[in-house]
Short mmCIF file of C-alpha atoms and ligand atoms in Angstrom, two decimals:
data_model
loop_
_atom_site.label_atom_id
_atom_site.label_comp_id
_atom_site.label_asym_id
_atom_site.label_seq_id
_atom_site.Cartn_x
_atom_site.Cartn_y
_atom_site.Cartn_z
CA MET A 1 41.86 133.70 262.25
CA ASP A 2 41.54 134.44 266.04
CA PHE A 3 38.65 135.79 268.27
CA PHE A 4 40.39 138.97 269.25
CA GLN A 5 38.63 141.56 267.06
CA TYR A 6 37.56 145.06 266.97
CA LYS A 7 33.72 145.90 267.13
CA ASN A 8 32.89 149.60 267.08
CA GLY A 9 36.64 150.58 268.05
CA VAL A 10 36.70 148.30 270.98
CA LEU A 11 38.86 145.27 271.23
CA HIS A 12 36.95 142.15 272.20
CA ALA A 13 38.15 138.88 273.53
CA GLU A 14 35.59 136.72 271.95
CA ALA A 15 32.34 138.58 273.34
CA ILE A 16 34.07 140.55 276.01
CA PRO A 17 35.30 144.03 275.66
CA VAL A 18 39.02 143.77 276.53
CA HIS A 19 39.07 146.98 278.73
CA ILE A 20 36.65 145.43 281.06
CA LEU A 21 39.00 142.51 281.75
CA ALA A 22 41.60 145.10 282.31
CA GLU A 23 39.51 146.94 284.91
CA ARG A 24 38.58 143.72 286.36
CA PHE A 25 41.79 141.74 286.52
CA GLY A 26 44.39 144.67 286.33
CA THR A 27 47.45 144.79 283.76
CA PRO A 28 49.64 143.58 282.65
CA LEU A 29 47.26 140.77 281.93
CA TYR A 30 47.35 137.82 279.52
CA ILE A 31 44.12 136.94 278.07
CA TYR A 32 43.27 133.60 276.15
CA SER A 33 40.54 132.76 273.94
CA ARG A 34 39.11 129.27 274.23
CA ALA A 35 37.65 129.33 270.96
CA THR A 36 40.89 130.24 268.95
CA LEU A 37 42.76 127.50 270.82
CA ALA A 38 40.27 124.89 269.77
CA ARG A 39 40.08 126.21 266.31
CA HIS A 40 43.97 126.06 265.64
CA LEU A 41 44.06 122.54 267.06
CA THR A 42 41.02 121.47 264.79
CA GLN A 43 42.85 122.95 261.78
CA ILE A 44 45.98 120.49 262.47
CA GLN A 45 43.67 117.76 263.21
CA GLU A 46 41.83 118.29 260.15
CA ALA A 47 44.92 118.70 257.80
CA PHE A 48 46.59 115.76 258.90
CA ALA A 49 43.02 113.52 259.67
CA GLU A 50 44.04 110.71 257.31
CA ALA A 51 46.93 109.79 259.25
CA GLU A 52 45.07 109.77 262.56
CA PRO A 53 47.94 111.51 264.12
CA LEU A 54 48.85 111.77 267.82
CA ILE A 55 49.10 115.59 268.29
CA CYS A 56 50.84 116.43 271.28
CA TYR A 57 50.52 120.03 272.35
CA SER A 58 53.85 121.27 273.38
CA VAL A 59 53.64 122.43 276.80
CA LYS A 60 56.60 124.68 276.74
CA SER A 61 54.79 126.98 274.53
CA ASN A 62 52.13 127.55 277.37
CA GLY A 63 51.79 125.36 280.28
CA ASN A 64 48.81 127.06 281.93
CA LEU A 65 46.64 124.29 283.57
CA ALA A 66 43.39 125.86 282.17
CA LEU A 67 44.71 125.73 278.79
CA ALA A 68 46.40 122.27 279.13
CA ARG A 69 42.82 120.95 280.32
CA GLU A 70 41.03 122.47 277.57
CA MET A 71 43.51 120.65 275.23
CA ALA A 72 43.31 117.37 277.07
CA ARG A 73 39.44 117.62 276.70
CA LEU A 74 39.95 118.26 273.09
CA GLY A 75 41.75 115.30 272.70
CA SER A 76 45.25 116.30 272.49
CA GLY A 77 48.39 114.71 273.68
CA PHE A 78 51.30 116.41 275.13
CA ASP A 79 54.82 117.22 274.22
CA VAL A 80 56.87 117.65 277.63
CA THR A 81 60.33 118.65 278.12
CA SER A 82 60.89 118.26 281.65
CA GLY A 83 59.46 116.55 285.04
CA GLY A 84 57.81 119.86 285.59
CA GLU A 85 55.95 119.98 282.21
CA MET A 86 54.89 116.19 282.61
CA TYR A 87 53.19 117.17 285.97
CA ARG A 88 51.34 119.78 284.36
CA ALA A 89 50.25 117.40 281.57
CA ILE A 90 49.25 114.49 284.13
CA LEU A 91 47.38 117.24 286.33
CA ALA A 92 45.57 118.55 283.02
CA GLY A 93 44.26 114.90 282.70
CA ALA A 94 46.53 113.46 280.07
CA PRO A 95 47.18 109.67 280.06
CA GLY A 96 50.70 108.69 280.02
CA ARG A 97 50.23 107.05 276.61
CA LYS A 98 49.54 110.40 274.97
CA ILE A 99 52.69 112.07 276.39
CA VAL A 100 55.87 112.21 274.43
CA PHE A 101 59.12 113.34 276.24
CA ALA A 102 61.88 115.35 274.56
CA GLY A 103 64.92 117.16 276.00
CA VAL A 104 68.62 116.84 275.93
CA GLY A 105 69.00 116.34 279.78
CA LYS A 106 66.64 114.33 281.25
CA SER A 107 67.45 113.40 284.80
CA LYS A 108 67.13 109.81 286.29
CA ALA A 109 64.06 110.77 288.50
CA GLU A 110 62.66 112.19 285.36
CA LEU A 111 62.89 109.21 283.22
CA ALA A 112 61.98 106.76 286.18
CA ARG A 113 58.76 109.07 286.51
CA ALA A 114 58.08 108.97 282.99
CA LEU A 115 58.50 105.40 282.64
CA GLN A 116 55.94 104.82 285.63
CA ALA A 117 53.65 107.14 283.83
CA GLY A 118 53.92 105.06 280.90
CA VAL A 119 54.75 107.81 278.45
CA PHE A 120 54.28 106.89 274.63
CA LEU A 121 57.53 107.92 273.61
CA PHE A 122 61.01 109.17 275.03
CA ASN A 123 62.51 111.27 272.28
CA VAL A 124 66.30 110.31 273.03
CA GLU A 125 68.93 113.05 272.00
CA SER A 126 72.24 111.38 272.83
CA GLU A 127 74.11 108.00 272.97
CA GLU A 128 74.80 108.27 276.62
CA GLU A 129 71.03 109.24 277.27
CA LEU A 130 69.91 106.24 275.26
CA HIS A 131 72.18 103.89 277.39
CA PHE A 132 71.42 105.63 280.82
CA LEU A 133 67.41 105.33 279.91
CA GLY A 134 68.02 101.58 279.16
CA GLY A 135 69.86 101.11 282.70
CA VAL A 136 66.83 103.09 284.52
CA ALA A 137 64.26 100.92 282.68
CA ARG A 138 65.93 97.91 283.56
CA GLU A 139 66.10 99.09 287.15
CA VAL A 140 62.27 99.62 287.09
CA ASP A 141 61.65 96.74 285.08
CA ILE A 142 59.57 98.89 282.45
CA PRO A 143 60.65 98.65 278.92
CA ALA A 144 61.28 102.26 277.47
CA PRO A 145 59.71 103.18 274.30
CA VAL A 146 62.24 105.33 272.25
CA ALA A 147 62.19 107.47 269.26
CA LEU A 148 65.75 108.26 268.24
CA ARG A 149 65.77 112.22 268.06
CA VAL A 150 67.86 113.01 264.74
CA ASN A 151 69.20 116.18 263.70
CA PRO A 152 68.70 116.23 259.90
CA ASP A 153 71.32 119.05 259.22
CA LEU A 154 69.17 121.28 257.09
CA PRO A 155 69.85 124.69 256.03
CA PRO A 156 68.91 127.66 258.36
CA LYS A 157 65.35 128.36 258.54
CA THR A 158 64.57 130.63 261.50
CA HIS A 159 66.06 132.58 264.14
CA ALA A 160 69.62 131.16 265.14
CA LYS A 161 68.60 130.77 268.87
CA THR A 162 65.65 128.60 268.02
CA ASP A 163 66.88 126.68 264.76
CA THR A 164 67.25 123.10 266.03
CA SER A 165 68.31 121.26 262.84
CA VAL A 166 71.40 123.05 261.83
CA LYS A 167 74.73 121.42 262.12
CA GLY A 168 76.43 122.16 265.50
CA VAL A 169 73.27 122.64 267.79
CA LYS A 170 72.79 120.52 270.92
CA PHE A 171 69.70 118.81 269.86
CA GLY A 172 69.36 115.25 268.59
CA LEU A 173 71.77 112.72 267.11
CA ASP A 174 73.82 113.65 264.30
CA ILE A 175 72.52 112.20 261.19
CA GLU A 176 75.84 110.82 260.19
CA THR A 177 75.97 108.64 263.53
CA VAL A 178 72.36 107.79 264.24
CA LEU A 179 72.31 104.52 262.71
CA ASP A 180 75.57 103.51 264.64
CA VAL A 181 73.81 104.53 267.76
CA ALA A 182 70.77 102.53 267.05
CA ARG A 183 72.94 99.62 266.17
CA GLY A 184 74.30 99.49 269.61
CA VAL A 185 70.99 98.84 271.14
CA VAL A 186 69.50 96.32 268.71
CA GLY A 187 67.95 93.51 271.09
CA HIS A 188 68.37 95.50 274.38
CA SER A 189 66.37 93.87 276.99
CA HIS A 190 64.72 97.25 277.95
CA LEU A 191 64.86 99.70 275.11
CA ARG A 192 62.07 99.43 272.28
CA VAL A 193 63.18 101.69 269.50
CA ILE A 194 60.03 102.39 267.90
CA GLY A 195 60.30 105.79 266.36
CA LEU A 196 62.19 108.45 264.68
CA HIS A 197 61.73 111.85 265.81
CA MET A 198 62.75 115.63 264.65
CA HIS A 199 62.04 118.75 265.49
CA LEU A 200 63.15 121.42 262.94
CA GLY A 201 63.19 124.54 264.51
CA SER A 202 60.37 127.14 265.54
CA PRO A 203 58.84 129.24 264.18
CA ILE A 204 59.00 127.97 260.49
CA LEU A 205 57.10 129.76 257.65
CA SER A 206 57.92 127.45 254.70
CA ALA A 207 57.01 123.78 254.15
CA ASP A 208 60.46 123.31 252.34
CA PRO A 209 61.98 122.07 255.53
CA TYR A 210 59.59 119.33 256.33
CA ARG A 211 59.78 117.91 252.97
CA MET A 212 63.70 117.78 253.35
CA GLY A 213 63.50 116.37 256.83
CA ALA A 214 60.88 113.95 255.99
CA ALA A 215 62.65 112.68 253.00
CA LYS A 216 65.74 112.17 255.33
CA GLY A 217 63.48 110.51 258.00
CA GLU A 218 62.06 107.93 255.34
CA HIS A 219 65.55 106.83 254.38
CA LEU A 220 66.54 106.37 258.15
CA VAL A 221 63.29 104.49 258.97
CA GLY A 222 64.09 102.06 256.35
CA GLU A 223 67.78 101.57 257.53
CA LEU A 224 66.52 101.27 261.34
CA ARG A 225 64.15 98.75 260.20
CA LYS A 226 66.75 96.93 258.32
CA MET A 227 68.97 96.48 261.43
CA GLY A 228 65.89 94.96 263.35
CA HIS A 229 64.24 97.97 265.09
CA PRO A 230 60.43 97.84 264.46
CA ILE A 231 59.93 101.46 263.73
CA THR A 232 56.10 102.33 263.73
CA VAL A 233 56.39 106.09 264.71
CA LEU A 234 57.48 109.21 263.14
CA ASN A 235 57.31 112.22 265.11
CA MET A 236 57.97 115.41 263.15
CA GLY A 237 57.96 117.70 266.13
CA GLY A 238 56.53 121.23 266.06
CA GLY A 239 57.61 124.52 264.62
CA PHE A 240 54.57 125.43 262.34
CA GLY A 241 54.75 129.42 262.26
CA ILE A 242 52.04 131.76 263.01
CA HIS A 243 51.06 135.27 261.89
CA TYR A 244 52.96 137.54 263.92
CA ARG A 245 53.17 140.62 261.58
CA LYS A 246 50.86 140.02 258.69
CA GLN A 247 49.20 136.99 257.15
CA GLU A 248 52.69 135.31 256.74
CA ALA A 249 51.91 131.68 257.99
CA LEU A 250 51.22 128.84 255.94
CA PRO A 251 47.91 126.85 256.50
CA ALA A 252 48.64 123.53 258.53
CA SER A 253 47.49 121.72 255.17
CA ALA A 254 50.71 123.09 253.51
CA PHE A 255 52.92 121.20 256.05
CA ALA A 256 50.32 118.02 255.71
CA ALA A 257 51.13 118.04 251.94
CA GLU A 258 54.85 117.39 252.69
CA ILE A 259 54.55 115.07 255.51
CA LEU A 260 51.47 112.85 254.87
CA PRO A 261 53.07 111.09 251.75
CA VAL A 262 55.96 109.90 253.67
CA VAL A 263 53.94 108.66 256.50
CA LYS A 264 51.60 106.94 254.19
CA ARG A 265 54.54 105.35 252.54
CA LEU A 266 56.20 104.43 255.59
CA GLY A 267 52.91 102.97 257.25
CA CYS A 268 53.90 104.89 260.55
CA LYS A 269 51.92 106.46 263.06
CA LEU A 270 52.46 110.22 262.98
CA VAL A 271 53.19 112.33 266.08
CA LEU A 272 53.16 115.88 265.80
CA GLU A 273 54.18 118.50 268.60
CA PRO A 274 52.77 122.03 267.79
CA GLY A 275 52.91 124.75 270.43
CA ARG A 276 52.81 128.05 268.85
CA PHE A 277 50.56 127.02 266.06
CA ILE A 278 47.79 126.29 268.68
CA VAL A 279 48.26 128.78 271.36
CA GLY A 280 50.30 131.61 269.74
CA ASN A 281 47.30 133.57 268.39
CA ALA A 282 45.03 132.46 271.14
CA GLY A 283 46.79 134.90 273.55
CA ILE A 284 47.27 138.71 274.16
CA LEU A 285 49.10 140.61 276.61
CA VAL A 286 47.22 143.95 277.81
CA SER A 287 49.32 146.64 279.39
CA LYS A 288 48.49 150.21 280.58
CA VAL A 289 50.52 153.19 279.57
CA LEU A 290 52.25 154.82 282.62
CA TYR A 291 54.10 157.73 281.11
CA ARG A 292 55.37 159.18 277.59
CA LYS A 293 58.80 160.87 277.45
CA GLU A 294 61.20 162.05 274.58
CA SER A 295 64.74 161.47 275.04
CA GLY A 296 67.68 161.55 272.56
CA GLY A 297 65.22 162.77 269.91
CA LYS A 298 62.92 159.82 270.38
CA LYS A 299 59.63 159.22 271.82
CA PHE A 300 58.99 156.54 274.52
CA VAL A 301 55.82 155.10 275.57
CA ILE A 302 56.50 153.51 279.04
CA GLN A 303 53.93 150.89 279.76
CA ASP A 304 53.63 148.24 282.55
CA ALA A 305 54.44 145.18 280.66
CA ALA A 306 58.19 144.48 280.42
CA MET A 307 60.63 141.99 279.28
CA ASN A 308 60.03 139.93 282.46
CA ASP A 309 56.47 139.63 280.78
CA LEU A 310 57.33 138.98 277.38
CA ILE A 311 60.93 138.42 276.63
CA ARG A 312 60.68 137.58 272.70
CA PRO A 313 61.40 140.97 271.56
CA THR A 314 64.43 141.37 273.73
CA LEU A 315 65.72 137.88 273.00
CA TYR A 316 64.89 137.47 269.42
CA ASP A 317 64.21 140.62 268.11
CA SER A 318 60.45 139.33 267.53
CA PHE A 319 57.84 141.51 265.96
CA HIS A 320 54.55 141.54 267.95
CA ARG A 321 51.58 143.80 266.74
CA ILE A 322 50.82 146.41 269.33
CA TRP A 323 47.68 148.58 268.92
CA PRO A 324 45.55 150.39 271.39
CA VAL A 325 42.69 148.45 273.15
CA ASN A 326 40.03 151.19 272.60
CA LEU A 327 40.81 153.12 269.31
CA PRO A 328 41.33 156.77 269.98
CA LYS A 329 39.04 159.10 267.67
CA GLY A 330 40.04 158.58 263.94
CA ALA A 331 42.37 155.72 264.41
CA SER A 332 41.78 152.70 262.51
CA ALA A 333 42.05 148.90 263.56
CA PRO A 334 45.72 147.61 263.54
CA PRO A 335 47.29 147.98 260.00
CA GLU A 336 47.58 145.30 257.71
CA ASP A 337 51.25 146.42 256.65
CA TYR A 338 53.36 147.71 259.11
CA GLU A 339 56.07 148.62 256.60
CA ALA A 340 53.90 151.11 254.87
CA GLU A 341 53.13 154.82 256.12
CA ILE A 342 50.30 154.52 258.66
CA PRO A 343 48.35 157.79 258.67
CA GLY A 344 47.66 159.20 262.12
CA THR A 345 50.46 157.65 263.81
CA GLU A 346 53.95 158.39 265.25
CA LYS A 347 57.02 156.40 265.70
CA VAL A 348 57.52 155.31 269.49
CA ASP A 349 59.63 152.90 271.45
CA VAL A 350 57.17 150.77 273.43
CA VAL A 351 59.19 149.94 276.66
CA GLY A 352 58.45 148.71 280.06
CA PRO A 353 59.69 149.63 283.63
CA VAL A 354 62.66 147.14 283.90
CA CYS A 355 66.23 148.62 284.35
CA GLU A 356 67.62 147.62 281.01
CA SER A 357 68.02 149.33 277.77
CA GLY A 358 66.94 146.07 276.22
CA ASP A 359 63.70 145.96 278.05
CA PHE A 360 61.22 146.84 274.89
CA LEU A 361 58.30 145.29 273.35
CA ALA A 362 58.55 147.34 269.95
CA LYS A 363 61.04 149.90 268.58
CA GLN A 364 60.21 152.65 266.33
CA ARG A 365 56.72 151.36 266.00
CA ALA A 366 53.89 153.45 264.28
CA LEU A 367 51.12 153.82 267.08
CA PRO A 368 48.20 156.40 267.34
CA PRO A 369 49.07 159.19 269.85
CA LEU A 370 48.72 157.65 273.30
CA ALA A 371 47.70 159.15 276.75
CA GLN A 372 48.73 158.15 280.23
CA GLY A 373 46.24 155.53 281.34
CA ASP A 374 45.39 153.99 277.77
CA LEU A 375 45.32 150.34 277.30
CA LEU A 376 47.73 148.49 274.70
CA ALA A 377 47.29 144.96 273.31
CA VAL A 378 50.20 143.07 272.36
CA PHE A 379 49.17 140.34 269.89
CA SER A 380 50.43 136.90 269.23
CA ALA A 381 51.59 136.46 272.87
CA GLY A 382 49.96 133.19 273.73
CA ALA A 383 53.09 131.11 273.20
CA TYR A 384 56.31 131.61 274.73
CA GLY A 385 55.02 134.72 276.78
CA MET A 386 53.88 133.89 280.06
CA ALA A 387 55.65 130.56 279.69
CA MET A 388 59.00 132.48 279.51
CA ALA A 389 58.10 135.26 282.18
CA SER A 390 60.28 135.79 285.09
CA ASN A 391 60.27 137.78 288.41
CA TYR A 392 63.29 139.89 287.29
CA ASN A 393 63.45 143.49 289.07
CA SER A 394 61.19 141.56 291.43
CA ARG A 395 58.16 141.74 289.39
CA PRO A 396 55.33 139.76 290.34
CA ARG A 397 54.14 137.66 287.25
CA ALA A 398 50.83 138.83 285.33
CA ALA A 399 47.54 137.36 285.79
CA GLU A 400 45.96 135.01 283.08
CA VAL A 401 42.45 134.84 282.20
CA LEU A 402 40.66 132.35 279.86
CA VAL A 403 37.52 133.83 277.73
CA ASP A 404 35.08 131.60 276.57
CA GLY A 405 32.33 133.17 274.68
CA ASP A 406 30.96 135.99 277.36
CA THR A 407 32.62 134.25 280.28
CA ALA A 408 36.02 135.25 281.55
CA ARG A 409 37.71 133.13 284.28
CA LEU A 410 40.90 133.75 285.98
CA ALA A 411 43.33 130.90 285.02
CA ARG A 412 46.18 132.15 287.12
CA ARG A 413 45.94 135.05 289.81
CA ARG A 414 48.46 137.85 289.55
CA GLU A 415 51.50 137.09 291.94
CA THR A 416 51.73 138.99 295.20
CA LEU A 417 54.82 140.63 296.79
CA GLU A 418 54.50 137.72 299.34
CA ASP A 419 54.75 135.16 296.57
CA LEU A 420 58.09 136.74 295.49
CA VAL A 421 59.67 136.25 298.88
CA ARG A 422 57.99 133.25 300.21
CA PRO A 423 60.57 130.63 299.30
CA GLU A 424 63.41 132.75 300.86
CA LEU A 425 61.10 133.20 304.05
CA GLU A 426 60.53 129.74 304.36
CA ALA A 427 64.19 128.88 303.98
CA MET A 428 65.08 131.17 306.46
CA ALA A 429 62.41 130.33 308.97
CA ASP A 430 64.82 129.01 311.51
CA TRP A 431 67.65 131.14 311.12
N1 LLP B 1 58.99 119.84 270.07
C1 LLP B 1 60.00 120.08 270.48
C2 LLP B 1 61.15 119.15 270.76
C3 LLP B 1 60.63 121.51 270.48
O1 LLP B 1 61.79 121.89 271.09
C4 LLP B 1 59.72 122.63 270.27
C5 LLP B 1 59.96 123.91 270.76
C6 LLP B 1 58.20 122.25 270.02
C7 LLP B 1 58.01 120.91 269.85
C8 LLP B 1 57.13 123.15 269.72
O2 LLP B 1 57.47 124.24 268.84
P1 LLP B 1 56.38 125.05 268.26
O3 LLP B 1 55.25 124.37 267.45
O4 LLP B 1 55.81 125.87 269.41
O5 LLP B 1 57.15 126.12 267.32
N2 LLP B 1 61.02 130.68 273.03
C9 LLP B 1 61.07 130.58 271.33
C10 LLP B 1 60.73 129.27 270.81
C11 LLP B 1 61.54 127.95 271.16
C12 LLP B 1 61.00 126.61 270.88
C13 LLP B 1 61.55 125.53 271.67
N3 LLP B 1 61.12 124.32 271.22
C14 LLP B 1 60.10 131.55 271.00
O6 LLP B 1 59.64 132.32 271.71
O7 LLP B 1 60.11 131.81 269.68
#
């Protein structure tokens, strides 16, 4: 459940009518709900409570500092995948001991900085990286706490572009070789192999992959311990799915039911790296209808959010619910079932101003008839929305607002035209 609800035909973000925010801050606009963010973190904390896990909010899903600060305040740790994300986590108030660092291409500077920050874990993804990290750790004379990231080679479970635990992807160490790699660093002066990491993919709508992954993990932890690595941490990554279309996602307790027994048997500290589950439904993208047109026998609604603001539909054919912010006369709240006939609607392509045929937010979507100036809400846009936004077509990125009850505060101002050209002007200052 989230805190974006219709009251008397008017969409509210917590206690504030969304159209008021659109008037105040302009469109396109990302709006986040603090209460939703907190609720989703709590759901995971409660489901996994008996393991006292370290929950590391995945910064890549939404790195906005206001949200990250809120997460830190609520006791969350952070999963980072670059020096930039680590910088954000630290700025948000995270101590190093609550940061885990994954990614296949960590640079020397990033590794050194993370060592100095005292991160809890490096999730190491290749043999070369492992030895390189050992060298950097020796140089700065800070031992590196390591979790070996294994690719458990499971059947496909989500979109091919975001499935990270099938054979042939770039992530992790192959399950066939991980033990050999580990054997190569037994007794290393500056590598402490204390954990096993896996991130199965995202989003995942079944608990089965976690059962299969945890079982393989349990076996590997046993083998790693036998060879002398004192494994105390099992990091099961992120990936918990959310409701995009209807109530299709599992509660956190369903994942806990598969993961907790293994953690208990191993006596390990559990780390989780949820991003989407926490922030996905804590954010909406609000846009304004610019024009309508008919072309090639199809109806188009052209609104002011585009693929540069939310690329998920273009990139993954993702489904995001879209509905008017203020319900037109006779229109009902967003349908429970988009597959069924929805009375009072027409099928339209919802597109943006970017110069690509692939610039769309929805295709042949049932929507009530819309007029110029109407506001639309694109739901479930909190994760991988603004985080993947770009300046394509020299479009300034949207503003972000954080709502808390009846208070709304700007969490990122809208970019200006000057922002777009500043790095070039600076570079060319002495030309
Ligand atoms: N941990 C690791 C190592 C990851 O690679 C990811 C996501 C997460 C945690 C967080 O996953 P989550 O709990 O948010 O599902 N841009 C795509 C998703 C890419 C996910 C990348 N890794 C999308 O918009 O669906």
